[in-house]
Amino acid sequence: FTGSTSPDLYGLLVDDTTGIVVDNYAIRGHSGDGLLRINDAHLAQQLQGTNTKLIIFQYGANMIPYLDSEKECNYYEDAFYRLFMKFKKAAPNASILVIGNGDMGYVKQGEENSYPFVRCLSDVQKRAATRAGCSFWSLLDAMGGESAILSWKRKGLCALDGHLSPKGQKIMANLIFKALMREYNNYIIKQQNL
């Protein structure tokens, strides 16, 4: 780069123009609402420029330890909905998949327990995704529902805080892949029957 002043650079994209490219916009310990602050025009330009066809959201798990009531949990539905709609507007031809939170646990008086609002948050994410016309996949149900964290931890598939071990990651990745392929194959069959 040359010039009298230095340009502002926020990143450099060196992806190939063919095949599948995966970009991960991870914000550790975040509910995802910070994505609402991205400028709409800039977001649309970036998604169009990268020819984005699938957007996957997986946010909210780190909120679970701080949820104190169902009312508080339900409060987040509109924030999730606004987030999903922002990306739908920015990338109208892309599909959006929302992966709901998994189970998480804590220790109280030496006993391991599942957090009380894991189902509530998953339901909130599902309602927001449905309202926005997005697909939803329940990580919580794939794990086995509430309190599944205890058996997953015993099997060495995750930590009590919900973070998957490498073995747990492989299992969950296979479950997600199979679900995606099943729905894709159903779509192909429907298209052939039109």
Coordinates of C-alpha atoms in Angstrom, one line a residue:
F1 CA 0.0 0.0 0.0
T2 CA 1.2 3.4 -0.8
G3 CA -0.2 6.8 0.0
S4 CA 0.3 10.0 2.0
T5 CA -1.7 8.5 4.9
S6 CA -2.0 5.0 6.1
P7 CA -5.3 3.3 5.2
D8 CA -7.5 1.9 7.9
L9 CA -7.4 -1.9 7.5
Y10 CA -9.8 -4.1 9.4
G11 CA -8.9 -7.4 7.7
L12 CA -7.7 -9.0 4.5
L13 CA -9.6 -11.7 2.7
V14 CA -7.4 -14.1 0.7
D15 CA -10.0 -16.9 0.2
D16 CA -10.2 -18.9 -3.0
T17 CA -13.1 -18.2 -5.4
T18 CA -14.3 -21.8 -5.6
G19 CA -15.3 -24.4 -3.1
I20 CA -16.4 -24.0 0.5
V21 CA -14.9 -21.4 2.7
V22 CA -15.6 -21.3 6.4
D23 CA -15.2 -18.1 8.4
N24 CA -15.7 -18.1 12.1
Y25 CA -16.7 -14.9 13.8
A26 CA -16.3 -16.0 17.4
I27 CA -16.9 -13.8 20.3
R28 CA -16.1 -15.8 23.4
G29 CA -18.4 -15.3 26.4
H30 CA -20.8 -13.2 24.4
S31 CA -24.5 -13.4 23.8
G32 CA -24.2 -12.2 20.2
D33 CA -26.0 -8.9 20.6
G34 CA -22.8 -7.0 19.8
L35 CA -23.3 -8.1 16.2
L36 CA -26.3 -5.7 16.1
R37 CA -23.8 -2.8 16.2
I38 CA -22.3 -3.7 12.8
N39 CA -23.2 -1.1 10.1
D40 CA -26.0 -2.6 8.0
A41 CA -24.6 -1.4 4.6
H42 CA -21.1 -2.7 5.5
L43 CA -22.5 -6.0 6.6
A44 CA -24.5 -6.4 3.4
Q45 CA -21.5 -5.5 1.3
Q46 CA -19.3 -8.0 3.1
L47 CA -21.8 -10.9 2.9
Q48 CA -22.4 -10.1 -0.8
G49 CA -18.7 -9.8 -1.5
T50 CA -18.0 -13.2 0.1
N51 CA -21.0 -14.8 -1.7
T52 CA -22.2 -16.1 1.7
K53 CA -24.8 -18.8 1.3
L54 CA -25.1 -20.2 4.9
I55 CA -24.9 -18.3 8.1
I56 CA -24.8 -20.3 11.4
F57 CA -25.4 -18.7 14.7
Q58 CA -24.5 -20.4 18.0
Y59 CA -24.7 -17.9 20.8
G60 CA -26.1 -17.7 24.3
A61 CA -24.6 -20.6 26.2
N62 CA -22.4 -18.3 28.3
M63 CA -25.5 -16.4 29.4
I64 CA -27.0 -19.4 31.1
P65 CA -25.2 -19.1 34.5
Y66 CA -26.5 -15.5 34.8
L67 CA -30.2 -16.2 34.1
D68 CA -32.2 -15.8 37.3
S69 CA -35.8 -16.2 36.0
E70 CA -37.9 -17.2 33.1
K71 CA -38.9 -13.6 32.6
E72 CA -35.3 -12.6 32.2
C73 CA -34.7 -15.5 29.8
N74 CA -37.7 -14.5 27.7
Y75 CA -36.3 -10.9 27.5
Y76 CA -33.6 -12.1 25.1
E77 CA -36.1 -13.4 22.5
D78 CA -36.3 -10.0 20.8
A79 CA -32.6 -9.5 20.8
F80 CA -32.0 -12.8 19.1
Y81 CA -34.9 -12.0 16.6
R82 CA -33.3 -8.6 15.7
L83 CA -30.0 -10.3 15.2
F84 CA -31.3 -12.9 12.9
M85 CA -33.4 -10.4 10.9
K86 CA -30.4 -8.1 10.6
F87 CA -28.5 -10.9 8.8
K88 CA -31.5 -12.0 6.8
K89 CA -31.8 -8.4 5.5
A90 CA -28.1 -8.2 4.8
A91 CA -28.0 -11.6 3.0
P92 CA -31.5 -12.3 1.6
N93 CA -30.3 -15.2 -0.5
A94 CA -28.4 -16.9 2.3
S95 CA -29.8 -19.6 4.6
I96 CA -29.6 -19.1 8.3
L97 CA -29.2 -21.9 10.8
V98 CA -29.5 -21.2 14.5
I99 CA -27.9 -23.8 16.8
G100 CA -29.5 -23.5 20.2
N101 CA -27.5 -23.7 23.5
G102 CA -26.5 -27.0 24.9
D103 CA -26.7 -28.1 28.5
M104 CA -24.4 -26.6 31.2
G105 CA -23.8 -27.5 34.8
Y106 CA -22.5 -26.1 38.1
V107 CA -21.4 -27.5 41.4
K108 CA -23.4 -26.6 44.6
Q109 CA -22.5 -28.0 47.9
G110 CA -20.4 -30.7 46.2
E111 CA -23.2 -31.8 43.9
E112 CA -23.2 -31.3 40.1
N113 CA -26.4 -29.9 38.6
S114 CA -27.7 -28.6 35.3
Y115 CA -28.6 -24.9 35.3
P116 CA -32.3 -24.3 35.7
F117 CA -32.8 -22.2 32.6
V118 CA -31.1 -24.2 29.8
R119 CA -34.4 -25.2 28.3
C120 CA -35.9 -21.7 28.6
L121 CA -33.0 -20.2 26.6
S122 CA -33.2 -22.9 24.0
D123 CA -36.9 -22.3 23.6
V124 CA -36.3 -18.6 23.3
Q125 CA -33.7 -19.1 20.6
K126 CA -36.1 -21.5 18.8
R127 CA -39.0 -19.0 18.9
A128 CA -36.8 -16.1 17.7
A129 CA -35.4 -18.3 14.8
T130 CA -38.9 -19.4 13.8
R131 CA -40.2 -15.8 13.9
A132 CA -37.3 -14.8 11.7
G133 CA -37.8 -17.6 9.2
C134 CA -34.5 -19.3 10.2
S135 CA -33.8 -23.0 10.7
F136 CA -33.2 -24.2 14.2
W137 CA -31.3 -27.2 15.6
S138 CA -31.4 -28.0 19.3
L139 CA -28.0 -28.8 20.7
L140 CA -29.7 -29.3 24.0
D141 CA -32.0 -32.0 22.6
A142 CA -29.1 -33.6 20.7
M143 CA -27.2 -33.9 24.1
G144 CA -30.3 -35.6 25.7
G145 CA -32.1 -32.6 27.3
E146 CA -31.7 -31.1 30.7
S147 CA -29.2 -32.8 33.0
A148 CA -27.5 -34.5 30.0
I149 CA -24.4 -32.5 30.9
L150 CA -23.9 -34.9 33.8
S151 CA -23.7 -38.1 31.6
W152 CA -21.7 -36.3 28.9
K153 CA -19.2 -35.2 31.5
R154 CA -18.9 -38.8 32.9
K155 CA -18.2 -40.1 29.4
G156 CA -15.5 -37.5 28.9
L157 CA -17.4 -35.7 26.1
C158 CA -17.5 -32.3 27.8
A159 CA -16.7 -30.3 30.9
L160 CA -19.4 -29.4 33.3
D161 CA -19.4 -25.9 31.9
G162 CA -20.6 -27.3 28.6
H163 CA -17.4 -27.0 26.6
L164 CA -17.1 -30.1 24.5
S165 CA -14.0 -32.3 24.5
P166 CA -12.4 -33.2 21.2
K167 CA -14.4 -36.5 21.3
G168 CA -17.6 -34.6 22.1
Q169 CA -16.9 -32.2 19.3
K170 CA -16.6 -35.0 16.8
I171 CA -19.9 -36.5 18.0
M172 CA -21.7 -33.2 17.8
A173 CA -20.2 -32.3 14.4
N174 CA -21.5 -35.6 13.1
L175 CA -24.9 -35.0 14.5
I176 CA -25.1 -31.6 12.9
F177 CA -23.8 -32.8 9.6
K178 CA -26.3 -35.7 9.5
A179 CA -29.1 -33.3 10.2
L180 CA -28.0 -30.9 7.5
M181 CA -27.6 -33.6 4.9
R182 CA -31.0 -35.2 5.9
E183 CA -32.7 -31.8 5.3
Y184 CA -30.8 -31.2 2.1
N185 CA -31.8 -34.6 0.7
N186 CA -35.4 -33.9 1.7
Y187 CA -35.2 -30.6 -0.2
I188 CA -33.8 -32.3 -3.3
I189 CA -36.6 -34.9 -3.2
K190 CA -39.2 -32.2 -3.0
Q191 CA -37.6 -30.3 -5.9
Q192 CA -37.7 -33.4 -8.0
N193 CA -41.4 -33.9 -7.3
L194 CA -42.4 -30.4 -8.4

